[in-house]
mmCIF file of C-alpha atoms in Angstrom:
data_model
loop_
_atom_site.group_PDB
_atom_site.id
_atom_site.type_symbol
_atom_site.label_atom_id
_atom_site.label_comp_id
_atom_site.label_asym_id
_atom_site.label_seq_id
_atom_site.Cartn_x
_atom_site.Cartn_y
_atom_site.Cartn_z
ATOM 1 C CA MET A 1 0.079 0.374 -0.027
ATOM 2 C CA ASN A 2 0.883 3.760 -0.965
ATOM 3 C CA ASP A 3 0.909 6.237 1.951
ATOM 4 C CA ARG A 4 1.392 8.583 -1.003
ATOM 5 C CA ARG A 5 -1.853 10.912 -1.800
ATOM 6 C CA GLY A 6 -1.522 11.767 -5.499
ATOM 7 C CA LEU A 7 -1.015 15.209 -6.692
ATOM 8 C CA LEU A 8 -3.477 16.433 -9.004
ATOM 9 C CA ILE A 9 -0.907 18.901 -11.821
ATOM 10 C CA ILE A 10 -3.205 21.695 -13.681
ATOM 11 C CA LEU A 11 -1.714 23.222 -16.437
ATOM 12 C CA SER A 12 -3.789 26.415 -17.660
ATOM 13 C CA SER A 13 -3.608 28.837 -20.683
ATOM 14 C CA PRO A 14 -5.473 30.814 -23.340
ATOM 15 C CA SER A 15 -6.292 28.012 -26.558
ATOM 16 C CA GLY A 16 -2.738 27.721 -28.378
ATOM 17 C CA ALA A 17 -0.534 28.576 -26.376
ATOM 18 C CA GLY A 18 1.417 25.108 -25.673
ATOM 19 C CA LYS A 19 -0.777 23.366 -23.099
ATOM 20 C CA SER A 20 -1.559 20.190 -24.485
ATOM 21 C CA THR A 21 1.513 19.588 -26.708
ATOM 22 C CA LEU A 22 3.602 20.770 -22.905
ATOM 23 C CA ALA A 23 0.984 18.560 -21.210
ATOM 24 C CA LYS A 24 1.972 16.016 -23.955
ATOM 25 C CA ARG A 25 6.165 15.996 -23.439
ATOM 26 C CA LEU A 26 5.311 14.963 -19.776
ATOM 27 C CA ARG A 27 3.688 12.427 -20.126
ATOM 28 C CA VAL A 28 6.901 10.887 -22.175
ATOM 29 C CA TRP A 29 8.787 12.830 -19.167
ATOM 30 C CA ASP A 30 7.097 10.847 -16.705
ATOM 31 C CA PRO A 31 5.404 7.699 -17.705
ATOM 32 C CA GLU A 32 3.790 7.343 -14.477
ATOM 33 C CA LEU A 33 2.393 10.548 -14.084
ATOM 34 C CA ASP A 34 -1.890 10.008 -15.121
ATOM 35 C CA PHE A 35 -3.706 12.193 -18.383
ATOM 36 C CA SER A 36 -7.387 13.223 -16.857
ATOM 37 C CA VAL A 37 -9.175 12.931 -19.804
ATOM 38 C CA SER A 38 -12.054 15.517 -19.576
ATOM 39 C CA ALA A 39 -15.341 14.153 -21.231
ATOM 40 C CA THR A 40 -16.898 17.075 -23.821
ATOM 41 C CA THR A 41 -19.942 17.253 -25.847
ATOM 42 C CA ARG A 42 -17.618 18.677 -29.411
ATOM 43 C CA ALA A 43 -17.928 16.336 -31.146
ATOM 44 C CA PRO A 44 -14.188 15.093 -31.787
ATOM 45 C CA ARG A 45 -11.795 16.931 -33.863
ATOM 46 C CA LYS A 46 -9.822 14.371 -36.712
ATOM 47 C CA GLY A 47 -7.628 12.023 -35.529
ATOM 48 C CA GLU A 48 -9.506 12.479 -32.156
ATOM 49 C CA ILE A 49 -9.926 9.301 -30.024
ATOM 50 C CA ASP A 50 -12.729 8.608 -27.755
ATOM 51 C CA GLY A 51 -11.094 7.438 -24.130
ATOM 52 C CA ALA A 52 -7.363 8.764 -25.091
ATOM 53 C CA ASP A 53 -8.119 12.866 -26.300
ATOM 54 C CA TYR A 54 -11.598 12.721 -24.490
ATOM 55 C CA HIS A 55 -14.629 11.434 -23.652
ATOM 56 C CA PHE A 56 -16.965 12.511 -26.115
ATOM 57 C CA MET A 57 -20.702 12.428 -24.963
ATOM 58 C CA GLU A 58 -23.988 13.755 -25.815
ATOM 59 C CA GLU A 59 -25.215 16.735 -23.626
ATOM 60 C CA SER A 60 -27.873 15.658 -21.502
ATOM 61 C CA ALA A 61 -25.360 12.687 -20.555
ATOM 62 C CA PHE A 62 -22.846 15.774 -19.437
ATOM 63 C CA LYS A 63 -25.581 16.861 -17.662
ATOM 64 C CA GLY A 64 -26.418 14.297 -15.801
ATOM 65 C CA MET A 65 -23.286 13.316 -14.781
ATOM 66 C CA VAL A 66 -22.688 17.345 -13.271
ATOM 67 C CA THR A 67 -25.914 17.268 -11.615
ATOM 68 C CA ASP A 68 -25.311 13.870 -10.281
ATOM 69 C CA GLY A 69 -21.959 15.164 -8.874
ATOM 70 C CA GLU A 70 -19.538 12.691 -10.970
ATOM 71 C CA MET A 71 -17.596 16.026 -11.904
ATOM 72 C CA LEU A 72 -14.966 17.566 -10.172
ATOM 73 C CA GLU A 73 -14.880 20.461 -11.966
ATOM 74 C CA HIS A 74 -16.887 21.598 -15.734
ATOM 75 C CA ALA A 75 -17.069 24.742 -17.853
ATOM 76 C CA HIS A 76 -19.747 25.480 -20.892
ATOM 77 C CA VAL A 77 -16.737 27.375 -23.800
ATOM 78 C CA PHE A 78 -17.754 28.461 -27.031
ATOM 79 C CA GLY A 79 -20.750 26.454 -26.637
ATOM 80 C CA ASN A 80 -19.544 23.662 -24.836
ATOM 81 C CA PHE A 81 -19.820 21.727 -22.260
ATOM 82 C CA TYR A 82 -16.595 19.917 -20.906
ATOM 83 C CA GLY A 83 -15.700 18.769 -17.725
ATOM 84 C CA SER A 84 -13.850 16.221 -15.625
ATOM 85 C CA PRO A 85 -15.042 13.206 -14.046
ATOM 86 C CA LYS A 86 -14.415 12.811 -10.680
ATOM 87 C CA GLY A 87 -14.297 9.209 -9.883
ATOM 88 C CA PRO A 88 -10.887 8.127 -12.434
ATOM 89 C CA VAL A 89 -9.294 11.074 -10.412
ATOM 90 C CA GLU A 90 -10.341 10.201 -7.419
ATOM 91 C CA LYS A 91 -9.500 6.421 -7.515
ATOM 92 C CA THR A 92 -5.770 7.438 -9.455
ATOM 93 C CA ILE A 93 -4.550 9.819 -6.707
ATOM 94 C CA ASP A 94 -5.812 7.545 -4.091
ATOM 95 C CA ALA A 95 -3.237 4.983 -5.179
ATOM 96 C CA GLY A 96 -0.845 7.520 -4.987
ATOM 97 C CA ARG A 97 0.090 8.644 -7.862
ATOM 98 C CA ASP A 98 -0.347 11.837 -9.382
ATOM 99 C CA VAL A 99 -2.907 13.154 -12.151
ATOM 100 C CA LEU A 100 -1.851 15.935 -14.531
ATOM 101 C CA PHE A 101 -4.905 17.688 -15.673
ATOM 102 C CA ASP A 102 -5.602 20.042 -19.653
ATOM 103 C CA ILE A 103 -8.016 23.050 -18.480
ATOM 104 C CA ASP A 104 -9.148 25.912 -18.314
ATOM 105 C CA TRP A 105 -8.693 28.403 -15.154
ATOM 106 C CA GLN A 106 -12.560 27.668 -15.078
ATOM 107 C CA GLY A 107 -12.128 24.224 -14.044
ATOM 108 C CA SER A 108 -8.212 24.768 -12.531
ATOM 109 C CA GLN A 109 -10.973 27.059 -9.390
ATOM 110 C CA GLN A 110 -13.141 24.730 -9.166
ATOM 111 C CA ILE A 111 -10.596 22.035 -9.016
ATOM 112 C CA ASP A 112 -9.148 24.759 -5.718
ATOM 113 C CA ASN A 113 -12.193 25.141 -4.067
ATOM 114 C CA SER A 114 -13.379 21.177 -3.781
ATOM 115 C CA THR A 115 -12.569 18.912 -1.394
ATOM 116 C CA LEU A 116 -9.228 17.868 -3.647
ATOM 117 C CA GLY A 117 -8.041 21.521 -3.759
ATOM 118 C CA ALA A 118 -5.959 20.884 -1.415
ATOM 119 C CA HIS A 119 -3.889 18.569 -3.336
ATOM 120 C CA THR A 120 -2.662 20.460 -6.278
ATOM 121 C CA LEU A 121 -0.778 21.677 -7.999
ATOM 122 C CA SER A 122 -1.409 24.860 -10.155
ATOM 123 C CA ILE A 123 0.822 26.283 -13.289
ATOM 124 C CA PHE A 124 -0.691 28.892 -16.092
ATOM 125 C CA LEU A 125 1.664 29.017 -19.060
ATOM 126 C CA LEU A 126 2.064 32.451 -20.830
ATOM 127 C CA PRO A 127 1.877 32.498 -24.558
ATOM 128 C CA PRO A 128 5.326 34.493 -25.771
ATOM 129 C CA SER A 129 3.230 36.855 -27.151
ATOM 130 C CA ILE A 130 -0.106 37.700 -28.170
ATOM 131 C CA THR A 131 0.707 37.318 -32.500
ATOM 132 C CA GLU A 132 1.858 34.077 -31.434
ATOM 133 C CA LEU A 133 -1.014 33.468 -30.508
ATOM 134 C CA ARG A 134 -3.318 34.270 -33.570
ATOM 135 C CA ASN A 135 -0.590 32.287 -35.505
ATOM 136 C CA ARG A 136 -0.134 29.528 -33.641
ATOM 137 C CA LEU A 137 -4.365 29.546 -33.865
ATOM 138 C CA GLU A 138 -4.639 29.793 -37.906
ATOM 139 C CA LYS A 139 -1.440 26.973 -38.181
ATOM 140 C CA ARG A 140 -3.045 24.195 -36.472
ATOM 141 C CA GLY A 141 -6.249 24.864 -39.284
ATOM 142 C CA GLN A 142 -9.088 23.724 -36.051
ATOM 143 C CA ASP A 143 -10.573 26.445 -36.388
ATOM 144 C CA ASP A 144 -12.639 28.460 -38.924
ATOM 145 C CA PRO A 145 -12.176 32.446 -38.733
ATOM 146 C CA GLU A 146 -15.274 33.913 -36.143
ATOM 147 C CA ILE A 147 -13.304 31.028 -33.321
ATOM 148 C CA ILE A 148 -10.518 31.875 -33.963
ATOM 149 C CA ALA A 149 -11.773 35.587 -33.446
ATOM 150 C CA ARG A 150 -13.646 34.667 -29.930
ATOM 151 C CA ARG A 151 -10.811 32.717 -29.104
ATOM 152 C CA MET A 152 -7.991 35.783 -29.082
ATOM 153 C CA GLU A 153 -10.640 37.509 -27.639
ATOM 154 C CA LYS A 154 -11.084 35.115 -24.866
ATOM 155 C CA SER A 155 -7.521 34.540 -24.173
ATOM 156 C CA TRP A 156 -7.421 38.425 -22.548
ATOM 157 C CA ASP A 157 -9.964 36.811 -20.636
ATOM 158 C CA GLU A 158 -7.994 34.500 -19.589
ATOM 159 C CA ILE A 159 -4.396 34.888 -19.134
ATOM 160 C CA SER A 160 -5.699 38.246 -16.268
ATOM 161 C CA HIS A 161 -6.663 35.235 -14.428
ATOM 162 C CA TRP A 162 -2.800 33.841 -13.721
ATOM 163 C CA GLY A 163 -2.459 35.370 -10.398
ATOM 164 C CA GLY A 164 -4.640 32.588 -9.234
ATOM 165 C CA TYR A 165 -1.724 30.412 -10.721
ATOM 166 C CA ASP A 166 1.335 28.687 -7.850
ATOM 167 C CA PHE A 167 3.622 28.877 -11.118
ATOM 168 C CA VAL A 168 3.053 31.208 -14.264
#
């Protein structure tokens, strides 16, 4: 039996700042690090795998999990719901393993205010510049110009929350 309780490591940033890339690199660097696979109501993007990249679900099922207290954190972002199922996270940290989260500032605050808040380490990633952030969003080719504009507008609000993190 392991006497150590796992740590919840939270990575947050605006879309395109590099949190998903950093999360992948951390998981290669430390294969013992578990990754919290978020649930979402959005459709899979090309190449995404259900259960590995996200748990893709219907909105009614997602809302049911929220109502039943089965989400550690959740948010409505750009017309879709995102959240972290609580059960797998609790099981992992109770086994003494750390869990990595790739979530926004809203989710980070919800986890900080939860019963697991004492077990978190939060990191906010700033983009190299706003111009580079826009370039990254355009180059990845996943969103139309209207969505990119909305992501850029939202990035200012997200960046304003950097002070609530343990590390920047």
